[in-house]
XYZ file of C-alpha atoms in Angstrom:
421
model
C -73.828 53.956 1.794
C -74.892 53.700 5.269
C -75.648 50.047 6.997
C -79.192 49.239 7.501
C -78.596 46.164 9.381
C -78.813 46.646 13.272
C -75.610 46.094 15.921
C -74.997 42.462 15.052
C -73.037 41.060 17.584
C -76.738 39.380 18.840
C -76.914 38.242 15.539
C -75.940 34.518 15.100
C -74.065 33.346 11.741
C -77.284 30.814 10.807
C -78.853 33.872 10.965
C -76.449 35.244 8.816
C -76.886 32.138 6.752
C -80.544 32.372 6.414
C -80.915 36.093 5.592
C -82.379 36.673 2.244
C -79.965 38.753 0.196
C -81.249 39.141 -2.913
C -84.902 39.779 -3.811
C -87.270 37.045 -4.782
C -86.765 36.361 -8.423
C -89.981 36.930 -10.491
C -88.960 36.078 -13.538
C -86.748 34.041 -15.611
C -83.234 35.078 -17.152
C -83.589 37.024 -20.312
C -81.289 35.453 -22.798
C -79.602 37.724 -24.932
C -81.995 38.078 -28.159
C -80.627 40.299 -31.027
C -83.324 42.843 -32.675
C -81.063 44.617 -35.377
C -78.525 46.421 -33.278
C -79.999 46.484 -29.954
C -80.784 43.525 -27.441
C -84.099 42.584 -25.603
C -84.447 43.515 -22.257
C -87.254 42.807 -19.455
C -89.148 46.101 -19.028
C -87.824 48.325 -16.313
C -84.477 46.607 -16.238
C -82.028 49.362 -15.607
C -79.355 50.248 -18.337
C -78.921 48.678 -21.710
C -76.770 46.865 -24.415
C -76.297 47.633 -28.156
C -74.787 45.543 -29.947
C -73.019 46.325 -33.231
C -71.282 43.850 -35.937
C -68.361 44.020 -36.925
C -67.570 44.018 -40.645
C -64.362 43.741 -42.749
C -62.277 46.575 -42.408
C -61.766 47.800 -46.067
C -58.105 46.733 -47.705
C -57.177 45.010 -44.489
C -56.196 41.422 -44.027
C -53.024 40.133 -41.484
C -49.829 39.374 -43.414
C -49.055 36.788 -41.124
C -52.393 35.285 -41.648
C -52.834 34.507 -45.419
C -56.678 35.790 -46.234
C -57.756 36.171 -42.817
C -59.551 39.728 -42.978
C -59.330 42.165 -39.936
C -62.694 43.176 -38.845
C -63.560 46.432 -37.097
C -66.291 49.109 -36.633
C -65.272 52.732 -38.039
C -66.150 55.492 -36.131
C -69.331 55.680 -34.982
C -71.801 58.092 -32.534
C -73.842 56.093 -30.615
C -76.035 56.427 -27.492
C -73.993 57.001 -24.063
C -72.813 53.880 -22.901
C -69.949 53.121 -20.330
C -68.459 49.349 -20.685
C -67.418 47.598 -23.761
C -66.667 43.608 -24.942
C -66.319 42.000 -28.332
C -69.037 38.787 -28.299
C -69.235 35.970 -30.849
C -71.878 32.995 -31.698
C -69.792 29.784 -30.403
C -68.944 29.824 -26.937
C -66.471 27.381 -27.308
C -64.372 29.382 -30.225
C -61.458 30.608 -29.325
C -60.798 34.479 -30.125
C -56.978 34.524 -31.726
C -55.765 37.894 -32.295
C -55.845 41.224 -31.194
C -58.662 43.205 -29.874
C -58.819 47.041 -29.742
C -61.152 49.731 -28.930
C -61.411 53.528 -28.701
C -63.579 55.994 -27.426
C -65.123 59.420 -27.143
C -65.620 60.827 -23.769
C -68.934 62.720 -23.009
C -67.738 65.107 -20.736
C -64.776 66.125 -23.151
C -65.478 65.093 -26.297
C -61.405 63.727 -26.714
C -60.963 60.321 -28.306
C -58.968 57.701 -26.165
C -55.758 56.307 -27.070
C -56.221 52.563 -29.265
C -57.398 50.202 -25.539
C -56.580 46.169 -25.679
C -59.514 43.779 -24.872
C -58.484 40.755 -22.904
C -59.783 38.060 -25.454
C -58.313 35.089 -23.450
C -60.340 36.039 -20.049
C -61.167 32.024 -19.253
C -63.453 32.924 -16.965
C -66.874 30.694 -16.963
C -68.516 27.877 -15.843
C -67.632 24.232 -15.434
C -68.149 22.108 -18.238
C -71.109 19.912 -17.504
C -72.125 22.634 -14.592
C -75.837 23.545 -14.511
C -74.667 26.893 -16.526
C -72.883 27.442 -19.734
C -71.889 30.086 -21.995
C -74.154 31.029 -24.576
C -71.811 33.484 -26.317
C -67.969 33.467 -26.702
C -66.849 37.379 -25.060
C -63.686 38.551 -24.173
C -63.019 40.482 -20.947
C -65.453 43.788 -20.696
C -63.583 47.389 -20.463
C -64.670 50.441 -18.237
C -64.581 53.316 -20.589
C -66.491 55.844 -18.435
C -69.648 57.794 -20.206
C -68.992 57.872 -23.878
C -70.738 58.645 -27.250
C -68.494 57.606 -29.798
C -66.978 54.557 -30.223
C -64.335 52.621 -33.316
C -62.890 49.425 -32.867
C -60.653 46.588 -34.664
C -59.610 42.743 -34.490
C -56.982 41.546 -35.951
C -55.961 37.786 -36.306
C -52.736 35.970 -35.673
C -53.399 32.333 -35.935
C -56.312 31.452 -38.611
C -59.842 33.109 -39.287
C -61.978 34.837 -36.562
C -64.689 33.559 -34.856
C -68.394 33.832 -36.337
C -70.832 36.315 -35.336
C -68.011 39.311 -33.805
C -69.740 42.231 -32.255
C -69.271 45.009 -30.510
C -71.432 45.309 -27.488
C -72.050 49.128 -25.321
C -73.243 48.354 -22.020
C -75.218 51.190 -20.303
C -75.240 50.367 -16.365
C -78.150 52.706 -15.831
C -78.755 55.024 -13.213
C -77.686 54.271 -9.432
C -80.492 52.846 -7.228
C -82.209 54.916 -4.547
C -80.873 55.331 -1.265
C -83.583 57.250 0.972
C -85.193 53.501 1.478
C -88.598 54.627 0.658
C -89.122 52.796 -2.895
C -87.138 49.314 -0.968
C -87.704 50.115 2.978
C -86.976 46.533 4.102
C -83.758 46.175 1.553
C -80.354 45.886 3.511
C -77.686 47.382 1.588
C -74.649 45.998 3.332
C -73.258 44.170 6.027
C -71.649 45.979 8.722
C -68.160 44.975 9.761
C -67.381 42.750 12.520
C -64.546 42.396 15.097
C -62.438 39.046 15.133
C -64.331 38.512 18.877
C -67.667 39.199 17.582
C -67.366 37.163 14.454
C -66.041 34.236 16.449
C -68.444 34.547 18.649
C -71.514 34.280 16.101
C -70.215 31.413 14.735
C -69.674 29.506 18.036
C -73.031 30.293 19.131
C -74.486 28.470 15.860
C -72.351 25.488 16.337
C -70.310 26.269 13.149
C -66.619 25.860 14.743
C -64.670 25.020 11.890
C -63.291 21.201 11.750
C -59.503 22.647 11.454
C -60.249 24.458 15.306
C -57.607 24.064 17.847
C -57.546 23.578 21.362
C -56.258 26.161 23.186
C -55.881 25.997 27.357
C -58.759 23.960 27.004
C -61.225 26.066 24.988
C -62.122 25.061 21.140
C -61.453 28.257 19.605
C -62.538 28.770 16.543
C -59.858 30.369 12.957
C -62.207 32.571 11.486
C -60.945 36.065 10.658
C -63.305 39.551 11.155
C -66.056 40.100 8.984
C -65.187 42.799 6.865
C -67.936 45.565 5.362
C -69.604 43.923 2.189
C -71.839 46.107 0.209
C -74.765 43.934 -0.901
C -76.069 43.371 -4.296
C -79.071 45.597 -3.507
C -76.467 48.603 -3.093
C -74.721 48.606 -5.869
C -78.225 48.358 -7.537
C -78.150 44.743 -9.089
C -81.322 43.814 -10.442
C -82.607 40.371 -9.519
C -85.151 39.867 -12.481
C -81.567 39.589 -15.026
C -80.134 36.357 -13.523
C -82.056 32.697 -13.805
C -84.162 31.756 -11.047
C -82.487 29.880 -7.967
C -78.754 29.910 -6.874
C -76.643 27.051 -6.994
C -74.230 25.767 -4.232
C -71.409 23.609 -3.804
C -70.342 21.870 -0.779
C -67.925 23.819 0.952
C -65.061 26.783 0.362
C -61.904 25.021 -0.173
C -59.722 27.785 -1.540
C -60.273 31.377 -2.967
C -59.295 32.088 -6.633
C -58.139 35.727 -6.831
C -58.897 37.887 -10.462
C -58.197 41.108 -11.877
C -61.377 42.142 -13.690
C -59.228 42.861 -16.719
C -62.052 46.190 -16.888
C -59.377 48.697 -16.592
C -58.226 51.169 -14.092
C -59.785 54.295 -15.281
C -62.598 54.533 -12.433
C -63.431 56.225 -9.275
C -64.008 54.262 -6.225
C -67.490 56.256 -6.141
C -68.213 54.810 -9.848
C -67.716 50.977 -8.572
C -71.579 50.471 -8.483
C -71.901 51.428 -11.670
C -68.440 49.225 -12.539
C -70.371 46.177 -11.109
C -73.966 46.992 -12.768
C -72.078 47.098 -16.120
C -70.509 43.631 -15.642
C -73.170 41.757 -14.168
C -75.045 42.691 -17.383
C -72.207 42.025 -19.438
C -71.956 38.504 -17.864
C -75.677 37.544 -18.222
C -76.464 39.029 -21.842
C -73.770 39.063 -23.563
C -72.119 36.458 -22.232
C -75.131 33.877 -21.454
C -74.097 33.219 -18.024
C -76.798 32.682 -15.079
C -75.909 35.378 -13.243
C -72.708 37.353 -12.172
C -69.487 35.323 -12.314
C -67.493 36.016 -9.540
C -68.621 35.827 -5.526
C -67.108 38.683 -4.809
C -65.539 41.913 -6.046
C -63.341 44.424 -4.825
C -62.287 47.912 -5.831
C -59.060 49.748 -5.296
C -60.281 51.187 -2.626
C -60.456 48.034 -0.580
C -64.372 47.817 -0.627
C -66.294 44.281 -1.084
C -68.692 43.672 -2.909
C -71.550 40.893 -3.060
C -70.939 38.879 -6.490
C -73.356 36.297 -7.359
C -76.216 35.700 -5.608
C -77.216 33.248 -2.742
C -75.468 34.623 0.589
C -72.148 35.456 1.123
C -71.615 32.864 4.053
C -72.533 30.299 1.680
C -70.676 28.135 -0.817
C -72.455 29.642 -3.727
C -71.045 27.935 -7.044
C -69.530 30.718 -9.216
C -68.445 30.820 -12.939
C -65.490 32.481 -12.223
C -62.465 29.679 -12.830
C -63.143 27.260 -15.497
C -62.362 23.881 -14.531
C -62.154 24.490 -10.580
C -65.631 26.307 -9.490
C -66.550 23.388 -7.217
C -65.655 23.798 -3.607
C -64.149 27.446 -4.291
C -64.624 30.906 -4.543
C -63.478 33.983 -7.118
C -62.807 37.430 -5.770
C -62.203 39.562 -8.434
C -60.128 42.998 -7.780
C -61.761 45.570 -10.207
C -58.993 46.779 -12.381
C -55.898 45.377 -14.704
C -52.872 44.715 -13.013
C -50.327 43.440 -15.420
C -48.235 46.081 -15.080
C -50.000 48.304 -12.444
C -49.675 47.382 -8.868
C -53.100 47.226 -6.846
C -53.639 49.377 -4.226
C -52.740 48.074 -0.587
C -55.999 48.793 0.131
C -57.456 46.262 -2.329
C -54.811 43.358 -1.195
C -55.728 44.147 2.040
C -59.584 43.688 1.711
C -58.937 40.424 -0.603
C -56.936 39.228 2.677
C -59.419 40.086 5.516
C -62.179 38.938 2.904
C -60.961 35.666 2.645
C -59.526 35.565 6.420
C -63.282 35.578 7.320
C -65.044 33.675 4.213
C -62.047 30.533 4.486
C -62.290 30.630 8.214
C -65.606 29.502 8.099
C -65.249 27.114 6.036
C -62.480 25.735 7.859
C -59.851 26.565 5.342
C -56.181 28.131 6.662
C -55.228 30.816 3.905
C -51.974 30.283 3.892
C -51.995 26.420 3.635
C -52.851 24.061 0.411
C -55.407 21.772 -0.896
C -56.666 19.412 -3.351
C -59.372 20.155 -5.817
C -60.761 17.741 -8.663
C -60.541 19.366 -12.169
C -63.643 19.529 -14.366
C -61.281 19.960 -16.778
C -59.296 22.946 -18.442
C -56.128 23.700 -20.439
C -53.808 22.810 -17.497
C -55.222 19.848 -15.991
C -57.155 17.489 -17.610
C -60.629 16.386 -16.127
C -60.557 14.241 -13.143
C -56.782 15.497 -11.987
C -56.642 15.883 -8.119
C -54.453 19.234 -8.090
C -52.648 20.775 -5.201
C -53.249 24.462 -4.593
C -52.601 27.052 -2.189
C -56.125 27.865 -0.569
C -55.280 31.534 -1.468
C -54.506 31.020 -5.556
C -54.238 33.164 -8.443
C -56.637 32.222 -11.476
C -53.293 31.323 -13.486
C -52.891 28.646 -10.895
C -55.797 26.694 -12.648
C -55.668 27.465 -16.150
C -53.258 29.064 -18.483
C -54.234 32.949 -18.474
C -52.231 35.995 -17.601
C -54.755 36.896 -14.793
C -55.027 38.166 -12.092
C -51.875 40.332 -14.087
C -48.408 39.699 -13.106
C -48.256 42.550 -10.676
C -51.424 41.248 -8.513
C -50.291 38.039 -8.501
C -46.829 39.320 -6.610
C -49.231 40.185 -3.831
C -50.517 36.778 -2.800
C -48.061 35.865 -0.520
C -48.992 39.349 1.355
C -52.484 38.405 0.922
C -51.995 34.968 2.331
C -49.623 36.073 5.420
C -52.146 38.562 6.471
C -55.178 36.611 6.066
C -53.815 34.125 8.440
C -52.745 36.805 10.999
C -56.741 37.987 10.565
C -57.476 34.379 11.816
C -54.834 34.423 14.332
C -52.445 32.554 13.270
């Protein structure tokens, strides 16, 4: 993709700040509506989701489980489709047991091995936040273009949630890119040197309060700007999410994910990686719009999350229990036992070199947030976090995967050089 935006090194960050990034919304969210097996979209939205129930699997119940029956889905050709999630009725049920899914590739026609489904994701909203769940989900896996699909959950502590289905999210085809159906559409932001960055945000007046003094000159920490592909190019459309963004009050600290999607995609597929999801989020999982600010891929791109403008505190849905004054990057992947790419830690550090550093924020420093309460700290708890923090840090989930996690401290050490520390 090829930057649309002019040399911005004129260009001032309350410019930045006031430069509509998403297209005007001109309609409300969809909520997820089931009609049989397939849910209502808006016309013209790009892609789709089926969803499918899931129905006792014959002879089948979990000997640790006295008569709790396994459901599943036997095999089964369906239209092409390229994530998957279980979803259930009660948002606030909690999915115990195992989750499995397998698949039929379109280009081979070979079934994949049995795949896991992260069930205990904890990703969401706030409670009490201006957005809530309408569905229960577990974490969404990238499967790649398939036609077949079989799948199976099996309890291990006490009966299943009501209402399990299997949804197949379609992201639909990638959006132009000659201009001439969106001529006025930026599709990313170009990066930025450490002197022109600095230099934007002096000339607005937004010197971070944490700026030092140095040989007599307020100088401000911010780190370079990095590339960020914009929602328009990886082809989000704006009529899915609900009308308006919501904001917080600053960007104390940066919560870093694993999508928990799966490693099985091409850096040139991440569009369609992010369509999937933000799709995922809003109709199967009720949310407002996509959960996380940001995304990267193991490439080390970024990626525009939810809506509202990436120098803003935008309020996310990404760590339940600590969305005010933060942000969630999540690295597209699973890396419990796979190590990201340096080129993905790398991004996630100059990301949040620049995004902290306006805000103020020294990445490899600490500070308090107020829980809205979660499964490690109860609501009202003043907590003490490092300003660069893995989403285990605020509530009790194996994310961002063991492996990724290792990484912060690299993360944090080289987003502070970024600010030149």
């Amino acid at each position: 993709m090829r930057a649309l935006l002019a040399s911005s090194i004129g260009v001032t960050c309350a410019a930045l700040l006031a430069l509509p990034l998403v297209l005007p919304d001109d309609a409300p969210a969809d909520r997820r509506q089931l009609a049989g097996a397939q849910s209502a979209d808006l016309p013209g939205l790009p892609g789709s989701t089926r969803s499918l129930p899931l129905a006792p699997l014959a002879g089948r119940t979990d000997r640790a489980v006295p008569r709790a029956a396994a459901l599943g889905l036997s095999p089964r050709d369906v239209d092409p489709f390229s994530l998957v999630g279980v979803v259930w009725d009660d948002p606030r049920a909690v999915l115990e047991g195992r989750v499995q899914v397998r698949t039929r590739a379109v280009s081979t026609g070979t079934w994949s091995r049995w795949q896991d489904l992260d069930a205990h994701s904890a990703d969401g909203a706030d409670p009490g936040a201006r957005e809530n769940r309408t569905h229960g989900s577990t974490a969404p896996l990238w499967v790649g273009a398939s036609d077949a699909v079989q799948a199976r959950v099996r309890p291990t502590d006490g009966p299943l949630p009501e209402g399990l289905r299997l949804d197949l999210v379609d992201p639909g085809a990638e959006p132009p890119r000659d201009g001439s159906r969106a001529p006025s559409a930026a599709l990313e932001l170009p990066e930025l040197t450490r002197a022109e960055t600095e230099a934007e945000a002096s000339s607005a007046s937004l010197v971070p309060a944490e700026a030092e003094a140095e040989s007599g000159v307020q100088r401000p920490r911010i780190g370079p700007r990095p590339r960020i592909v914009l929602r328009r190019g990886w082809g989000a459309d704006e009529r899915m999410k609900e009308k308006g963004n919501v904001y917080t009050k600053t960007i104390k600290a940066a919560f870093v994910h694993h999508s928990a999607s799966g490693n099985g995609y091409s850096c040139s597929q991440s569009g369609s990686v992010l369509r999937s999801i933000y799709r995922y989020h809003v109709k199967s999982s009720g949310w407002r719009d996509f959960g996380y600010n940001f995304a990267v891929d193991k490439c080390g791109n970024v990626y525009e999350g939810r809506a509202g403008g990436v120098a803003k505190p935008v309020l996310g849905a990404h760590t339940l229990g600590f969305n005010t004054d933060s942000m969630g990057i999540a690295v597209l992947g699973t890396y419990s036992s796979t190590a990201p790419p340096a080129a993905a830690v790398n991004a996630v550090a100059k990301l949040t070199a620049w995004k902290l550093g306006l805000h103020g924020a020294n990445p490899k420093g600490t500070t308090y947030l107020t829980s809205a309460g979660g499964n490690l700290y109860k609501k009202g708890s003043k907590v003490r976090l490092n300003v660069i923090s893995g989403h285990r840090d605020g509530f009790a989930t194996e994310c961002p995967g063991g492996r990724l996690y290792q990484k912060l401290g690299t993360a944090r050490g080289t987003a502070a050089r970024f600010q030149g520390r």
